[in-house]
Short mmCIF file of C-alpha atoms in Angstrom, two decimals:
data_model
loop_
_atom_site.label_atom_id
_atom_site.label_comp_id
_atom_site.label_asym_id
_atom_site.label_seq_id
_atom_site.Cartn_x
_atom_site.Cartn_y
_atom_site.Cartn_z
CA UNK A 33 0.00 0.00 0.00
CA UNK A 34 1.32 3.44 -0.93
CA UNK A 35 2.19 5.53 2.12
CA UNK A 36 0.30 8.81 2.42
CA UNK A 37 2.30 12.02 2.15
CA UNK A 38 3.06 13.86 5.37
CA UNK A 39 0.87 16.95 5.68
CA UNK A 40 2.76 20.17 6.45
CA UNK A 41 0.98 23.34 7.55
CA UNK A 42 3.01 26.46 6.70
CA UNK A 43 1.70 29.56 8.46
CA UNK A 44 2.97 32.59 6.56
CA UNK A 45 3.45 30.36 3.53
CA UNK A 46 2.73 33.09 0.98
CA UNK A 47 5.56 35.26 2.26
CA UNK A 48 9.13 35.53 1.05
CA UNK A 49 10.71 32.58 2.86
CA UNK A 50 7.38 30.79 3.28
CA UNK A 51 6.71 30.52 -0.45
CA UNK A 52 10.14 28.98 -1.03
CA UNK A 53 9.53 26.57 1.84
CA UNK A 54 6.16 25.51 0.39
CA UNK A 55 7.81 24.75 -2.96
CA UNK A 56 10.65 22.78 -1.33
CA UNK A 57 8.20 20.73 0.74
CA UNK A 58 6.11 19.92 -2.33
CA UNK A 59 9.24 18.89 -4.22
CA UNK A 60 10.06 16.48 -1.39
CA UNK A 61 6.66 14.82 -1.46
CA UNK A 62 4.83 16.62 1.35
CA UNK A 63 1.22 17.72 1.12
CA UNK A 64 1.28 21.44 1.90
CA UNK A 65 -1.40 23.62 3.48
CA UNK A 66 -0.39 27.26 3.11
CA UNK A 67 -2.10 29.56 5.60
CA UNK A 68 -1.60 33.31 5.26
CA UNK A 69 -3.53 36.52 5.92
CA UNK A 70 -1.75 38.22 2.97
CA UNK A 71 -1.03 41.26 5.14
CA UNK A 72 2.56 41.54 3.93
CA UNK A 73 2.81 38.60 1.53
CA UNK A 74 2.73 39.03 -2.22
CA UNK A 75 -0.04 37.05 -3.88
CA UNK A 76 2.22 36.65 -6.89
CA UNK A 77 4.37 34.35 -4.74
CA UNK A 78 1.55 31.80 -4.88
CA UNK A 79 1.19 31.75 -8.66
CA UNK A 80 3.74 29.01 -9.20
CA UNK A 81 2.17 26.95 -6.39
CA UNK A 82 -1.46 27.18 -7.42
CA UNK A 83 -2.61 23.99 -9.05
CA UNK A 84 0.42 22.04 -7.81
CA UNK A 85 -0.48 18.58 -6.67
CA UNK A 86 -0.78 18.43 -2.90
CA UNK A 87 -0.96 22.21 -2.40
CA UNK A 88 -3.85 24.14 -0.87
CA UNK A 89 -4.20 27.72 0.34
CA UNK A 90 -6.25 29.03 3.26
CA UNK A 91 -6.72 32.78 3.73
CA UNK A 92 -6.69 33.23 7.49
CA UNK A 93 -4.98 35.12 10.31
CA UNK A 94 -3.46 33.13 13.19
CA UNK A 95 -4.37 35.94 15.59
CA UNK A 96 -7.97 34.76 15.09
CA UNK A 97 -9.22 31.27 15.97
CA UNK A 98 -7.89 28.83 13.39
CA UNK A 99 -10.47 27.87 10.73
CA UNK A 100 -12.31 24.57 10.96
CA UNK A 101 -10.67 23.47 7.73
CA UNK A 102 -7.44 23.31 9.74
CA UNK A 103 -8.55 22.29 13.24
CA UNK A 104 -10.70 19.39 12.10
CA UNK A 105 -7.77 17.71 10.40
CA UNK A 106 -5.96 15.01 12.32
CA UNK A 107 -3.34 14.20 9.69
CA UNK A 108 -1.10 17.27 10.05
CA UNK A 109 2.41 16.03 10.81
CA UNK A 110 4.48 19.23 10.52
CA UNK A 111 3.67 22.81 11.51
CA UNK A 112 6.01 25.59 10.40
CA UNK A 113 5.24 28.98 11.95
CA UNK A 114 6.63 31.71 9.67
CA UNK A 115 3.67 34.03 10.21
CA UNK A 116 4.70 37.57 11.13
CA UNK A 117 5.65 40.76 9.36
CA UNK A 118 9.46 40.63 9.35
CA UNK A 119 10.88 43.96 8.15
CA UNK A 120 10.76 47.08 10.35
CA UNK A 121 8.47 49.19 8.12
CA UNK A 122 6.04 46.29 7.95
CA UNK A 123 6.00 45.20 11.58
CA UNK A 124 5.99 48.79 12.89
CA UNK A 125 2.97 49.66 10.72
CA UNK A 126 0.69 47.69 13.06
CA UNK A 127 2.72 46.93 16.19
CA UNK A 128 -0.21 45.50 18.14
CA UNK A 129 -0.92 42.97 15.42
CA UNK A 130 2.78 42.12 15.20
CA UNK A 131 2.91 41.31 18.91
CA UNK A 132 -0.33 39.33 18.83
CA UNK A 133 0.82 37.35 15.80
CA UNK A 134 3.92 36.24 17.68
CA UNK A 135 2.22 35.51 21.00
CA UNK A 136 -1.43 34.59 20.36
CA UNK A 137 -0.74 33.09 16.93
CA UNK A 138 2.10 30.93 18.18
CA UNK A 139 -0.05 29.70 21.06
CA UNK A 140 -2.83 28.71 18.64
CA UNK A 141 -0.44 26.78 16.41
CA UNK A 142 1.20 25.06 19.40
CA UNK A 143 -2.21 23.90 20.59
CA UNK A 144 -2.85 22.53 17.11
CA UNK A 145 0.49 20.71 17.26
CA UNK A 146 -0.51 19.25 20.63
CA UNK A 147 -3.86 18.16 19.21
CA UNK A 148 -2.43 16.54 16.07
CA UNK A 149 0.89 15.40 17.61
CA UNK A 150 2.69 17.26 14.85
CA UNK A 151 6.26 18.48 14.99
CA UNK A 152 6.33 22.25 15.45
CA UNK A 153 8.99 24.69 14.22
CA UNK A 154 8.98 28.35 15.19
CA UNK A 155 10.94 30.77 13.05
CA UNK A 156 12.30 33.22 15.57
CA UNK A 157 14.80 35.91 14.69
CA UNK A 158 18.26 37.29 15.29
CA UNK A 159 16.43 40.36 16.58
CA UNK A 160 16.03 38.58 19.93
CA UNK A 161 19.71 39.53 20.43
CA UNK A 162 18.89 43.23 19.98
CA UNK A 163 21.91 45.49 19.50
CA UNK A 164 24.33 42.83 20.74
CA UNK A 165 27.23 43.35 23.07
CA UNK A 166 28.49 39.83 22.28
CA UNK A 167 29.89 39.07 18.84
CA UNK A 168 29.31 36.79 17.00
CA UNK A 169 25.97 35.92 18.51
CA UNK A 170 25.70 32.49 20.14
CA UNK A 171 22.41 30.96 21.18
CA UNK A 172 23.40 31.23 24.86
CA UNK A 173 23.64 35.04 24.60
CA UNK A 174 20.56 36.62 26.19
CA UNK A 175 20.60 39.79 24.14
CA UNK A 176 20.54 43.55 24.56
CA UNK A 177 16.97 44.51 23.62
CA UNK A 178 15.08 47.74 24.18
CA UNK A 179 11.80 46.33 25.48
CA UNK A 180 9.91 49.62 25.07
CA UNK A 181 11.30 50.90 21.76
CA UNK A 182 9.68 50.95 18.30
CA UNK A 183 11.15 47.53 17.45
CA UNK A 184 9.90 45.89 20.66
CA UNK A 185 6.66 44.66 19.08
CA UNK A 186 8.76 42.32 16.95
CA UNK A 187 11.80 41.69 19.17
CA UNK A 188 9.84 41.04 22.34
CA UNK A 189 7.05 39.30 20.46
CA UNK A 190 9.49 36.74 19.14
CA UNK A 191 11.14 36.35 22.55
CA UNK A 192 7.71 35.64 24.04
CA UNK A 193 6.94 33.20 21.22
CA UNK A 194 10.13 31.31 22.04
CA UNK A 195 9.15 31.20 25.72
CA UNK A 196 5.73 29.72 24.90
CA UNK A 197 7.24 27.18 22.50
CA UNK A 198 9.86 26.01 24.98
CA UNK A 199 7.25 25.73 27.74
CA UNK A 200 5.15 23.47 25.50
CA UNK A 201 8.28 21.43 24.84
CA UNK A 202 9.31 21.15 28.49
CA UNK A 203 5.82 20.03 29.46
CA UNK A 204 5.80 17.38 26.73
CA UNK A 205 2.83 19.01 25.02
CA UNK A 206 4.56 19.38 21.63
CA UNK A 207 7.71 18.36 19.79
CA UNK A 208 9.26 21.82 19.41
CA UNK A 209 12.13 23.29 17.40
CA UNK A 210 13.12 26.98 17.29
CA UNK A 211 15.20 28.54 14.51
CA UNK A 212 16.66 32.00 15.00
CA UNK A 213 16.81 33.34 11.46
CA UNK A 214 19.45 35.89 10.49
CA UNK A 215 19.25 38.20 7.45
CA UNK A 216 17.88 36.29 4.48
CA UNK A 217 17.42 37.43 0.88
CA UNK A 218 16.54 36.16 -2.58
CA UNK A 219 13.72 36.03 -5.14
CA UNK A 220 10.14 36.64 -3.94
CA UNK A 221 11.22 39.45 -1.65
CA UNK A 222 8.89 42.42 -1.72
CA UNK A 223 10.71 45.21 -3.59
CA UNK A 224 9.44 47.77 -1.08
CA UNK A 225 9.84 45.83 2.16
CA UNK A 226 12.59 48.02 3.60
CA UNK A 227 15.21 45.30 3.87
CA UNK A 228 18.71 46.41 2.98
CA UNK A 229 19.28 44.16 -0.05
CA UNK A 230 15.90 44.88 -1.63
CA UNK A 231 16.39 48.61 -0.96
CA UNK A 232 19.86 48.82 -2.48
CA UNK A 233 19.17 46.59 -5.48
CA UNK A 234 15.87 48.23 -6.42
CA UNK A 235 17.17 51.76 -5.96
CA UNK A 236 20.27 50.96 -8.01
CA UNK A 237 18.29 49.28 -10.78
CA UNK A 238 15.73 52.10 -10.97
CA UNK A 239 18.35 54.87 -10.97
CA UNK A 240 17.13 56.38 -7.72
CA UNK A 241 19.47 57.69 -5.04
CA UNK A 242 20.79 54.78 -2.99
CA UNK A 243 20.02 55.25 0.70
CA UNK A 244 22.60 54.43 3.35
CA UNK A 245 21.63 54.83 6.99
CA UNK A 246 24.39 55.99 9.32
CA UNK A 247 27.91 55.85 7.92
CA UNK A 248 27.52 52.34 6.52
CA UNK A 249 29.93 50.76 8.97
CA UNK A 250 27.24 48.64 10.63
CA UNK A 251 27.51 44.98 9.67
CA UNK A 252 25.13 42.26 8.58
CA UNK A 253 25.42 38.64 7.45
CA UNK A 254 23.35 37.58 4.45
CA UNK A 255 21.95 34.09 3.87
CA UNK A 256 20.46 33.13 0.51
CA UNK A 257 16.91 31.83 0.78
CA UNK A 258 17.60 28.32 -0.57
CA UNK A 259 20.18 27.79 2.17
CA UNK A 260 17.74 29.05 4.80
CA UNK A 261 14.93 26.77 3.63
CA UNK A 262 17.30 23.82 3.64
CA UNK A 263 18.27 24.63 7.22
CA UNK A 264 14.65 24.93 8.35
CA UNK A 265 13.72 21.59 6.81
CA UNK A 266 16.77 19.86 8.27
CA UNK A 267 15.95 21.21 11.71
CA UNK A 268 12.35 20.04 11.43
CA UNK A 269 13.28 16.54 10.28
CA UNK A 270 16.19 15.93 12.66
CA UNK A 271 15.46 13.42 15.42
CA UNK A 272 16.55 13.81 19.03
CA UNK A 273 16.99 17.59 18.88
CA UNK A 274 17.63 19.20 22.26
CA UNK A 275 15.16 21.82 23.45
CA UNK A 276 17.25 24.85 22.52
CA UNK A 277 17.25 27.53 19.82
CA UNK A 278 19.36 27.08 16.69
CA UNK A 279 20.91 29.97 14.78
CA UNK A 280 20.44 29.78 11.00
CA UNK A 281 22.30 32.31 8.88
CA UNK A 282 25.45 32.95 6.92
CA UNK A 283 28.44 33.66 9.21
CA UNK A 284 30.22 35.83 6.61
CA UNK A 285 30.04 39.43 7.83
CA UNK A 286 29.90 42.54 5.64
CA UNK A 287 29.59 46.22 6.33
CA UNK A 288 26.74 47.96 4.56
CA UNK A 289 29.31 49.87 2.47
CA UNK A 290 30.88 46.56 1.38
CA UNK A 291 27.42 45.37 0.39
CA UNK A 292 26.89 48.61 -1.53
CA UNK A 293 30.10 48.00 -3.51
CA UNK A 294 28.84 44.58 -4.57
CA UNK A 295 25.42 45.92 -5.49
CA UNK A 296 26.92 48.68 -7.63
CA UNK A 297 29.21 46.17 -9.35
CA UNK A 298 26.28 43.83 -9.99
CA UNK A 299 23.91 46.49 -11.32
CA UNK A 300 26.51 48.82 -12.89
CA UNK A 301 24.56 51.59 -11.24
CA UNK A 302 25.52 55.25 -11.49
CA UNK A 303 23.06 56.29 -8.77
CA UNK A 304 24.15 58.77 -6.15
CA UNK A 305 24.43 57.69 -2.51
CA UNK A 306 22.30 59.50 0.05
CA UNK A 307 23.17 59.22 3.75
CA UNK A 308 20.48 59.42 6.43
CA UNK A 309 20.39 59.03 10.20
CA UNK A 310 20.32 55.58 11.74
CA UNK A 311 16.89 54.40 12.91
CA UNK A 312 16.34 53.90 16.64
CA UNK A 313 17.91 50.72 18.06
CA UNK A 314 19.52 49.77 14.76
CA UNK A 315 21.97 46.91 15.55
CA UNK A 316 25.61 47.86 15.00
CA UNK A 317 26.82 44.33 14.31
CA UNK A 318 25.09 41.14 13.32
CA UNK A 319 26.77 37.80 12.71
CA UNK A 320 25.57 34.33 13.70
CA UNK A 321 27.61 31.66 15.39
CA UNK A 322 26.27 28.58 13.56
CA UNK A 323 28.27 26.00 15.46
CA UNK A 324 25.12 24.39 16.87
CA UNK A 325 23.49 24.05 13.42
CA UNK A 326 26.72 22.64 12.01
CA UNK A 327 27.11 20.11 14.82
CA UNK A 328 23.46 19.03 15.08
CA UNK A 329 22.44 19.17 11.43
CA UNK A 330 25.64 19.24 9.41
CA UNK A 331 24.26 22.47 7.93
CA UNK A 332 26.28 25.32 6.49
CA UNK A 333 25.28 27.87 3.82
CA UNK A 334 26.57 27.16 0.33
CA UNK A 335 25.51 30.15 -1.78
CA UNK A 336 28.02 33.02 -1.84
CA UNK A 337 26.89 36.63 -1.56
CA UNK A 338 28.06 37.28 -5.14
CA UNK A 339 26.00 34.40 -6.54
CA UNK A 340 22.97 35.22 -4.42
CA UNK A 341 23.07 38.89 -5.39
CA UNK A 342 23.23 37.96 -9.07
CA UNK A 343 20.11 35.79 -8.79
CA UNK A 344 18.27 38.36 -6.69
CA UNK A 345 19.29 41.20 -9.01
CA UNK A 346 17.90 39.28 -11.99
CA UNK A 347 14.64 38.76 -10.10
CA UNK A 348 14.22 42.45 -9.26
CA UNK A 349 15.26 43.55 -12.75
CA UNK A 350 12.46 41.43 -14.18
CA UNK A 351 10.02 42.81 -11.60
CA UNK A 352 10.92 46.39 -12.43
CA UNK A 353 10.62 45.82 -16.18
CA UNK A 354 7.18 44.26 -15.81
CA UNK A 355 5.96 46.75 -13.23
CA UNK A 356 5.28 43.84 -10.83
CA UNK A 357 1.94 43.27 -9.18
CA UNK A 358 2.40 45.80 -6.42
CA UNK A 359 5.63 47.75 -6.88
CA UNK A 360 5.40 51.19 -5.39
CA UNK A 361 7.93 53.97 -5.17
CA UNK A 362 11.12 52.40 -3.85
CA UNK A 363 12.71 55.34 -2.07
CA UNK A 364 11.01 57.28 0.70
CA UNK A 365 11.41 56.31 4.32
CA UNK A 366 12.17 52.61 4.00
CA UNK A 367 14.50 51.47 6.72
CA UNK A 368 17.76 49.83 5.79
CA UNK A 369 17.58 47.18 8.50
CA UNK A 370 17.40 43.70 7.06
CA UNK A 371 15.41 41.74 9.61
CA UNK A 372 15.10 38.44 7.77
#
């Protein structure tokens, strides 16, 4: 008798990383239920998934009670929680909803995992480390977070989501894994999401002034989306994982000015550079220690920044030529803080 495919629920599955994860799961034989409120996701990300065998989409918000079409199922074996606005302009636009998505939404999905006995993976964030005093950031580091600042809705929301997830795990109520995602980029990013790579590439390609916040000496580490998805799936499928967070990101560290040099070389841009003040609580340095992921999963990123930028540049160039489905003006007040 043919074995039934494992059913994976991907909350936030229409988003940037979520849409790539849905595709990868389908390619590996999973049945995929994509649940998304489309608050920040691009519907165009679903076009290549619609009609795919084993794929279904549910328009819902995990802040609200989960729909019956989800809760009545008893065959869900994997729950990936990627639901939450992830870039500062997006998550600061509705901070209450951002916090509730992380706290209430995570609780709802954990209860579903308890009910269905599914494995549960929370995508947390490097933002739980705040503006770190320790470098590179190890999972044991407790962070330097402003709990009342404009980023707190996301930073503290994710910290609370981790706390709930680990409590479920300690009590034996769910099989829990937590990934702390560092800056991630690639195709399917929203061109106007305020992340640093989408900002620089789109401004360079469109001939607009390229915005640098601060003096450009702040650092980030950039992981290509295919590497990130591979890490998430490996973490979900690994047996005997200890109840502890796992950093996922690329440990190569670049200043924003070094990134700018690579973007200009890739796009052959002649745009001027415009310097603006740093946003509040902007992290000065960001680099993951991925020793735990390497030891537990044998995972390390494989795509170089040069290769990833080339692929992402081609994606945005096509978007700009076609006008995209929702491209707006790319300059303005977008914040050059790549969350993930």
